[in-house]
Tab-separated table of C-alpha atoms in Angstrom:
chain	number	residue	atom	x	y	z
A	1	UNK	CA	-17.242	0.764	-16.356
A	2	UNK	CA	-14.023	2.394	-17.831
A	3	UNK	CA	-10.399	1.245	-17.290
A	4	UNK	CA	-8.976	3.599	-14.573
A	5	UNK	CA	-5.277	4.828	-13.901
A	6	UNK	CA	-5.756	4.209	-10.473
A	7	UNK	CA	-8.077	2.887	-7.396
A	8	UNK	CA	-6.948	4.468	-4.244
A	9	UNK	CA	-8.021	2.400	-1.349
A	10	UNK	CA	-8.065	3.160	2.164
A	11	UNK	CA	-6.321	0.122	3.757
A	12	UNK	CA	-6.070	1.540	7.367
A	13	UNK	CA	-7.919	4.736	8.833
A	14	UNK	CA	-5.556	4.318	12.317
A	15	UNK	CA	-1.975	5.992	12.760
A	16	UNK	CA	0.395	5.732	14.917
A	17	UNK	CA	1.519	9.400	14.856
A	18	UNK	CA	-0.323	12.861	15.345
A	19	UNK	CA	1.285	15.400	12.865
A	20	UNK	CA	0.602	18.667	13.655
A	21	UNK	CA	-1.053	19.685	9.959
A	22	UNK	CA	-2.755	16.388	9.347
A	23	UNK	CA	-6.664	16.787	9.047
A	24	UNK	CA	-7.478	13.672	11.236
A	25	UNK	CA	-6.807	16.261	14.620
A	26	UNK	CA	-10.094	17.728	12.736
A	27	UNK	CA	-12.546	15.131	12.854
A	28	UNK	CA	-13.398	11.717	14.268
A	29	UNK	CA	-11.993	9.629	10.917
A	30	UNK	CA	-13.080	6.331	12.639
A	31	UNK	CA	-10.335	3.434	14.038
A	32	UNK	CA	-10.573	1.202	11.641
A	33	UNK	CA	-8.659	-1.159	8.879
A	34	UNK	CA	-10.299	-2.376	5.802
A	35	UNK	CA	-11.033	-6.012	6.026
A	36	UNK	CA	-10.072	-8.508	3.784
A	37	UNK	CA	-13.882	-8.876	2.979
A	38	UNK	CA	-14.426	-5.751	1.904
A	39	UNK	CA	-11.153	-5.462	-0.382
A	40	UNK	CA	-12.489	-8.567	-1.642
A	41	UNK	CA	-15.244	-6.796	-3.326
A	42	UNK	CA	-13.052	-4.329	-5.010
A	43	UNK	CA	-10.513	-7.294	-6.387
A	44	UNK	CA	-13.425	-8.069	-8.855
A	45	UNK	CA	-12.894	-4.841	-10.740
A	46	UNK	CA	-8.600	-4.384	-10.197
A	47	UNK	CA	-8.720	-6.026	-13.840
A	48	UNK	CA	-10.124	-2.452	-14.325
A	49	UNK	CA	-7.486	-0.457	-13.400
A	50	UNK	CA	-3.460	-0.120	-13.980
A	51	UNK	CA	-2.569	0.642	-10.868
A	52	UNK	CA	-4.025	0.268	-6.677
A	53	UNK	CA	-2.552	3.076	-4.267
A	54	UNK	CA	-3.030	1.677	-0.772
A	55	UNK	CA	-2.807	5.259	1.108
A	56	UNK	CA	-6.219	6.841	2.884
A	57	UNK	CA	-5.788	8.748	5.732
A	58	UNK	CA	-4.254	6.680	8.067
A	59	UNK	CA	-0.944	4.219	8.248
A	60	UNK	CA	-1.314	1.394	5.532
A	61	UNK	CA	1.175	-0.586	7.837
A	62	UNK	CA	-1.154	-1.120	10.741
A	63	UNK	CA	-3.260	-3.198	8.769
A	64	UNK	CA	-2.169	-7.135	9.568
A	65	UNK	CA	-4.047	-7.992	6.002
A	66	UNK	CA	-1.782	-5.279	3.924
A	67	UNK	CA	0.580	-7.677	2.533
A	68	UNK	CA	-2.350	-10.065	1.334
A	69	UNK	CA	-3.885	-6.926	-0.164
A	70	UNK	CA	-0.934	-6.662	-2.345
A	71	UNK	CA	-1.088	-9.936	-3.539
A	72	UNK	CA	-4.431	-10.007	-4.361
A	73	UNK	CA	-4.017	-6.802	-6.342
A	74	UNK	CA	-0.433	-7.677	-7.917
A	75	UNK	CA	-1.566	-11.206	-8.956
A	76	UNK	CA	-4.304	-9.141	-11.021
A	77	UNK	CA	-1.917	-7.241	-12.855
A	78	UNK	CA	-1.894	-3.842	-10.911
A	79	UNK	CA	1.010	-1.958	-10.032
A	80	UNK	CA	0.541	-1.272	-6.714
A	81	UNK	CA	1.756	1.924	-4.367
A	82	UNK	CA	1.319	3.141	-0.969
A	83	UNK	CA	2.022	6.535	1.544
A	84	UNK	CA	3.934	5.538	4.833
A	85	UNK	CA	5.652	7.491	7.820
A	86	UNK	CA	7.930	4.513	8.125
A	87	UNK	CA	7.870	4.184	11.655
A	88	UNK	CA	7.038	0.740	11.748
A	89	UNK	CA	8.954	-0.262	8.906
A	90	UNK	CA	10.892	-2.997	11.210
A	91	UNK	CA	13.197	-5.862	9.747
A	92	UNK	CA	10.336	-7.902	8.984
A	93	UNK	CA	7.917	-5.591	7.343
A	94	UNK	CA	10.733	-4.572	5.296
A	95	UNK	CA	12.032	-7.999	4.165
A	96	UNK	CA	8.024	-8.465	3.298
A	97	UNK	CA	8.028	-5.776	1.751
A	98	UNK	CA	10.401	-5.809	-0.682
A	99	UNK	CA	9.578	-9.649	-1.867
A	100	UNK	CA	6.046	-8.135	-1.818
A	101	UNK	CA	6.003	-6.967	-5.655
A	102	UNK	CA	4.849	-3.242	-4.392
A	103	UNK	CA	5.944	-1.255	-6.788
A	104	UNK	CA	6.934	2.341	-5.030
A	105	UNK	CA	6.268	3.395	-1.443
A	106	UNK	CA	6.335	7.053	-0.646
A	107	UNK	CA	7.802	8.283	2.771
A	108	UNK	CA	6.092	10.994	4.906
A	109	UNK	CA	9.186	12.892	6.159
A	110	UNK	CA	8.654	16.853	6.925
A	111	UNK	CA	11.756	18.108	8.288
A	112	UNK	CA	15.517	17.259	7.050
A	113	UNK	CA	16.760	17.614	11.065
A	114	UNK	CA	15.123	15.688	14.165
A	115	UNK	CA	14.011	18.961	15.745
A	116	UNK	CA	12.121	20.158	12.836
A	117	UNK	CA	10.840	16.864	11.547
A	118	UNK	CA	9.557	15.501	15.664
A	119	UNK	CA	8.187	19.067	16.359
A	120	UNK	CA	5.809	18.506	13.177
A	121	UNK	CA	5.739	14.499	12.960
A	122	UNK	CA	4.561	13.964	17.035
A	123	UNK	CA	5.256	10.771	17.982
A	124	UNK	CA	8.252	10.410	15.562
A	125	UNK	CA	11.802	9.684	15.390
A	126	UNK	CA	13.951	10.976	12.525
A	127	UNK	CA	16.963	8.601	13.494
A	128	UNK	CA	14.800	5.773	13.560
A	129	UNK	CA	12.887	6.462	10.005
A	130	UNK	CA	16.032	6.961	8.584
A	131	UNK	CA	17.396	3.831	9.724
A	132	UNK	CA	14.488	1.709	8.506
A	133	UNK	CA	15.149	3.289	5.232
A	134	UNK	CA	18.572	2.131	5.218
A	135	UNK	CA	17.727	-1.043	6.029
A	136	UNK	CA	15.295	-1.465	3.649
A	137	UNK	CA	18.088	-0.787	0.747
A	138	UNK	CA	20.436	-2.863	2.159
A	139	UNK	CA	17.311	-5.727	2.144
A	140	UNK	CA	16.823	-4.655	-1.465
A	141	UNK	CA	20.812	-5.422	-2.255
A	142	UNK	CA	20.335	-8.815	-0.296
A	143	UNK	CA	17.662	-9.797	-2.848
A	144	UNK	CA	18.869	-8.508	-5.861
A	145	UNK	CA	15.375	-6.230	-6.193
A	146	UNK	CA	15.106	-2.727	-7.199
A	147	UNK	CA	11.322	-1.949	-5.973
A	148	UNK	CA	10.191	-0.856	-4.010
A	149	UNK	CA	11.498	2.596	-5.354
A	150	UNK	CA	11.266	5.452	-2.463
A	151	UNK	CA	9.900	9.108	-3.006
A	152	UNK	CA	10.186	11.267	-0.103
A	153	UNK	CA	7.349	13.362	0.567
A	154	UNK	CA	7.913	16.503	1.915
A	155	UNK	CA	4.798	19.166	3.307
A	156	UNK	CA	6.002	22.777	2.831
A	157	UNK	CA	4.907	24.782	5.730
A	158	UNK	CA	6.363	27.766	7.231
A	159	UNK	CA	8.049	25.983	10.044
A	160	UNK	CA	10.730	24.222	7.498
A	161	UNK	CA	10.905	25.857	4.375
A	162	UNK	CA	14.285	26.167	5.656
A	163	UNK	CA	15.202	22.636	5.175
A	164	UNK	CA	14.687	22.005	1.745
A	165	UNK	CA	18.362	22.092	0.505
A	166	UNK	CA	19.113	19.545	3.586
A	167	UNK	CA	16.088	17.208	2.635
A	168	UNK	CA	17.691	17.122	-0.571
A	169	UNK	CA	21.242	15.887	0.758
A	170	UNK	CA	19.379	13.332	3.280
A	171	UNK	CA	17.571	11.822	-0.279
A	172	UNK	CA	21.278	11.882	-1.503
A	173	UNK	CA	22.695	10.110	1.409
A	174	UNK	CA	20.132	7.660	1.558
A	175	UNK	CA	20.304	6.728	-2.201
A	176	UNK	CA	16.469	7.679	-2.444
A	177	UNK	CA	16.517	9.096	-6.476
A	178	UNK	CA	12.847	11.160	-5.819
A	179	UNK	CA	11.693	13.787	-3.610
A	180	UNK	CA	8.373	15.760	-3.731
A	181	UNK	CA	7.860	19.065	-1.891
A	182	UNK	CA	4.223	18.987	-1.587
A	183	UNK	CA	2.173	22.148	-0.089
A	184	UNK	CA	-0.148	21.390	2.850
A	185	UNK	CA	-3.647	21.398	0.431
A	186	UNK	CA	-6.134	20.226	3.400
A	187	UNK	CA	-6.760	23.266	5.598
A	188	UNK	CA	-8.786	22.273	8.001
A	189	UNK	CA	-7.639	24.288	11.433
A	190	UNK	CA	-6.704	27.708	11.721
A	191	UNK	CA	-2.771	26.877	11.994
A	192	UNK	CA	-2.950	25.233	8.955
A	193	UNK	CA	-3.771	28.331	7.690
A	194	UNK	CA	-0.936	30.511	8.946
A	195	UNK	CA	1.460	27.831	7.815
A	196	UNK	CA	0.422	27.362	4.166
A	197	UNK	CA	2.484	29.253	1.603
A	198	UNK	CA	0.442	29.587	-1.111
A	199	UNK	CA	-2.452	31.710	0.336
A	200	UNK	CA	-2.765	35.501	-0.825
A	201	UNK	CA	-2.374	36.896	3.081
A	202	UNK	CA	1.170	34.894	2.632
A	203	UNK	CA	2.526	36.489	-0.095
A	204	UNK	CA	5.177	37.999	2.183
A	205	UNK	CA	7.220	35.420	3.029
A	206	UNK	CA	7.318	34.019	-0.300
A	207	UNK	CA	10.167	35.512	-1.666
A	208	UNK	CA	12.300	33.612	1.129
A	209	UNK	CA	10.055	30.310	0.288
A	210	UNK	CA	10.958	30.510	-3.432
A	211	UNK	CA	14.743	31.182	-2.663
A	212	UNK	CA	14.727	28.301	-0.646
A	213	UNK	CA	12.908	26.357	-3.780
A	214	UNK	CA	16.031	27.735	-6.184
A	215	UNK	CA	18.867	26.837	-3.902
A	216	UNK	CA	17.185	23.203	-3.394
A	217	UNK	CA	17.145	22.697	-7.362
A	218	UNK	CA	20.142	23.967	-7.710
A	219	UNK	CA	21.819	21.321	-5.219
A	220	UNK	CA	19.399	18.338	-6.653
A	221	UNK	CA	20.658	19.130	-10.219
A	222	UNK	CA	24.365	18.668	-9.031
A	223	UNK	CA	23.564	15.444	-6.744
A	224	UNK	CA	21.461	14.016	-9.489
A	225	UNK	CA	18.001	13.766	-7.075
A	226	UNK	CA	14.944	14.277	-9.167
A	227	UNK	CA	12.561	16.791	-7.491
A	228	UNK	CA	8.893	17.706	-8.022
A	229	UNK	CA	7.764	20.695	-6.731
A	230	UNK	CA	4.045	21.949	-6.172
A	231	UNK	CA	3.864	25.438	-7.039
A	232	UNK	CA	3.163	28.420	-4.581
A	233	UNK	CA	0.785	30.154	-7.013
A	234	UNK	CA	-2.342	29.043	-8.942
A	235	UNK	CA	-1.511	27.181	-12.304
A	236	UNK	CA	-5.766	27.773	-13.326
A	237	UNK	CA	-5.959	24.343	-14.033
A	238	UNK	CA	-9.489	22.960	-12.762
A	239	UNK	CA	-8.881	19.406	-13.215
A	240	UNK	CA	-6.633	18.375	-10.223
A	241	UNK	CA	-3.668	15.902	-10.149
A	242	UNK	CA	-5.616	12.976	-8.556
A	243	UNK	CA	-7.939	13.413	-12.127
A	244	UNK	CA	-11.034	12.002	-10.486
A	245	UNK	CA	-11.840	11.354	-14.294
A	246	UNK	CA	-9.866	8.459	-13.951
A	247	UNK	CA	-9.416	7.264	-10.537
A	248	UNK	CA	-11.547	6.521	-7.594
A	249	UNK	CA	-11.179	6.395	-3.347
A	250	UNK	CA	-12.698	3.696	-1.595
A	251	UNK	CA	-13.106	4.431	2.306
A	252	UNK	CA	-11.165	1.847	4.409
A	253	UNK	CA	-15.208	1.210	5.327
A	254	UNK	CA	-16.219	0.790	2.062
A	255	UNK	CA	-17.595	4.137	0.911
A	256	UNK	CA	-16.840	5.360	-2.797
A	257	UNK	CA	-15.748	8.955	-3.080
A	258	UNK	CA	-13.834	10.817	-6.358
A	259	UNK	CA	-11.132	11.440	-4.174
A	260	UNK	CA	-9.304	11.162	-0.759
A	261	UNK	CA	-9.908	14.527	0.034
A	262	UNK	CA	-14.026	14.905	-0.781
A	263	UNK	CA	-13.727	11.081	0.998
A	264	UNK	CA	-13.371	12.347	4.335
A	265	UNK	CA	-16.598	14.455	6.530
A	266	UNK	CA	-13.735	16.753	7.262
A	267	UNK	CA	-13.885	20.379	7.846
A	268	UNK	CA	-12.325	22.992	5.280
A	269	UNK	CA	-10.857	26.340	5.734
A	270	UNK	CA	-12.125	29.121	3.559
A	271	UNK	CA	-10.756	32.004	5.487
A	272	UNK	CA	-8.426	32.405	8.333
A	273	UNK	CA	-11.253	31.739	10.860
A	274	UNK	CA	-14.126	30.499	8.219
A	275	UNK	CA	-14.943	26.909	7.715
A	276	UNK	CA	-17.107	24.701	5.833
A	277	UNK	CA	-18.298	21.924	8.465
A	278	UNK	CA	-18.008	18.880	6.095
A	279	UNK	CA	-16.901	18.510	2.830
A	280	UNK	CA	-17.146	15.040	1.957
A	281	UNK	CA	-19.178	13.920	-1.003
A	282	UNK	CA	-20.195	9.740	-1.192
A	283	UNK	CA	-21.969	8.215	-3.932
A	284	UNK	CA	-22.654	4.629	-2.493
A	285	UNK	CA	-21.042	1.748	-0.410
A	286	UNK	CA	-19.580	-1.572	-2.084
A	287	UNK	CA	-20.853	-3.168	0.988
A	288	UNK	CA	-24.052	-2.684	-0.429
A	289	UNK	CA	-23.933	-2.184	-4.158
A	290	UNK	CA	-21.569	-3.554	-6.815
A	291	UNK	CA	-18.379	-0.898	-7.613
A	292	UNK	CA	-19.466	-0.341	-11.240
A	293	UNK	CA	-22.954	0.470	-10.333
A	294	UNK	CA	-22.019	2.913	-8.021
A	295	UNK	CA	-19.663	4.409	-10.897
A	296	UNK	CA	-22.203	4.324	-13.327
A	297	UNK	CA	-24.733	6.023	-11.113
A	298	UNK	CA	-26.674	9.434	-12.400
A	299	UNK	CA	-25.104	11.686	-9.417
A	300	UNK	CA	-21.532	10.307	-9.894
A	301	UNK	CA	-22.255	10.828	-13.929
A	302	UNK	CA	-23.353	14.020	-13.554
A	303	UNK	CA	-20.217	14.869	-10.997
A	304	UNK	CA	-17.383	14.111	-13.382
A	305	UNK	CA	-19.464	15.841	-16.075
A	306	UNK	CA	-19.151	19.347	-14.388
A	307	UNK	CA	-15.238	18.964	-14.985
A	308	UNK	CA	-16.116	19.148	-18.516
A	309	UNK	CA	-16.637	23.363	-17.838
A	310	UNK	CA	-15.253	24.072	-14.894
A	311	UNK	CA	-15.209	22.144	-11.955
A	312	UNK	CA	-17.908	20.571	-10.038
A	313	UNK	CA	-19.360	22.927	-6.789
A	314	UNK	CA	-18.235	20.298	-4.099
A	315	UNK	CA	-14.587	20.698	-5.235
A	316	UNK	CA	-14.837	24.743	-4.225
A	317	UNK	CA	-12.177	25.382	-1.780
A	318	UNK	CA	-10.078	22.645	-2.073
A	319	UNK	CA	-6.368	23.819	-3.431
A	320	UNK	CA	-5.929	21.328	-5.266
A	321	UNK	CA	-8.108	22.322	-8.378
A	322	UNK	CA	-6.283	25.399	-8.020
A	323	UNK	CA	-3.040	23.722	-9.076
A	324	UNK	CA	-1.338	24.344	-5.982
């Protein structure tokens, strides 16, 4: 089995929140957090990767065996990352988490102002996320540590394209040095569709969007906040960021997929009112077989082989080979 950049596993498939773009409203992704068992048989091959991401689907802090997770996979060597809304990011999780040895967390935040950020992020409080953030540096200054660094995340949607300029001050006021500004790439509901900005019937509005874009790295340039922006129009790449080349997704139930988003029986918009029914693409369970043999396998062979002219026909409709 080859060394890896990264193995993405799905600690917890539960959240606490119900955002209004997130796929889970799409399909039943199960109530469950991997057990300590099952991580147990992917720690035999971390000495096989650089890095372990910690994000599925769901909220990695639910899971009570999360901060054992990160030991296990720190103590072999891994750096190790994970995707939270920072709800539950409390005194104690914080203090735990910075002496963890995570390396980065990235925060879930889609709107710079409470009424834009709770409309989208239901169940959420933008006061209280940004006071757990604050807390967490001053925990970092109490212990003289500088990880784990914070990237806010940012979903561009219709509904705050507006706000991109003031997510960039909030990263500057809360000392966070990274921001991405993401676009929503899982369509899986017909809103999602007639809030995603990269999509040929949207072309209209995107003169506003990309204004928005210019005056947002304009201001990050003079506050000093590095941003990363996903771009509005296909780059014709056909290998896709996550590089399933190189990286794997483990379900938080044990099932190995290329990715997160082929890891999920999820539906997938192809049209404003056409969808594919499932979309999710499995090539064995390390419940039942050993991780390399499932990696090794003829299927999962002959799946990263199709990259080598194109793109394989189970990626078809997701935006994410399209560079967006």
């Amino acid at each position: 089995m080859q060394l890896l950049d990264v193995v993405i596993i799905e600690s917890s498939a539960r959240c606490n929140l119900k955002c209004t773009m997130c796929p889970r409203l799409s399909f039943s992704p199960g109530n469950g957090d991997m057990s300590l068992d099952t991580f147990k048989k992917i720690e035999n091959y971390l000495h096989l990767t650089y890095g372990v991401d910690l994000t599925g689907w769901g909220e990695p802090l639910l899971n009570k065996n999360l901060f054992e997770m990160i030991d296990r996979a720190t103590a072999k060597g891994c750096w190790v990352h994970f995707l939270t809304n920072a709800t539950l990011l409390n005194e104690d999780v914080a203090k735990h988490l910075v002496l963890s040895g995570v390396r980065s967390i990235g925060v879930s935040i889609d709107g710079a102002t409470p009424g834009t950020y709770e409309s989208i992020r239901i169940g959420a409080k933008l006061d209280r996320v940004i006071n757990n953030l604050k807390r967490l540096n001053e925990l970092k200054k109490t212990y003289n540590r500088t990880n784990p660094t914070v990237t806010l995340v940012y979903v561009m949607m219709k509904q705050n394209i507006h706000e991109l300029s003031e997510m960039v001050w909030l990263a500057f006021e809360l000392g966070v040095k990274n921001v991405v500004f993401k676009n929503q790439n899982v369509l899986t509901k017909p809103k999602d569709v007639t809030e995603a900005l990269f999509l040929e019937d949207q072309k209209g509005i995107l003169a506003d969007a990309k204004r928005a874009v210019d005056d947002a790295l304009y201001l990050a340039t003079v506050l000093g906040v590095s941003v990363e922006f996903h771009p509005f129009e296909s780059s014709g790449t056909t290998l896709c960021a996550p590089n399933p080349l190189r990286s794997l997704f483990i379900t938080w139930d044990g099932f190995v997929s290329p990715c997160c988003n082929l890891g999920h029986r999820v539906p997938r918009m192809v049209g404003p009112e056409e969808a594919l029914s499932d979309t999710s693409l499995f090539f064995g369970n390390i419940i039942d077989k050993p991780l390399d043999e499932i990696f090794l396998s003829e299927n999962y062979i002959s799946f990263r082989n199709a990259f080598t002219n194109g793109y394989p026909k189970e990626c078809e409709g997701c935006n994410l080979v399209y560079g967006v």
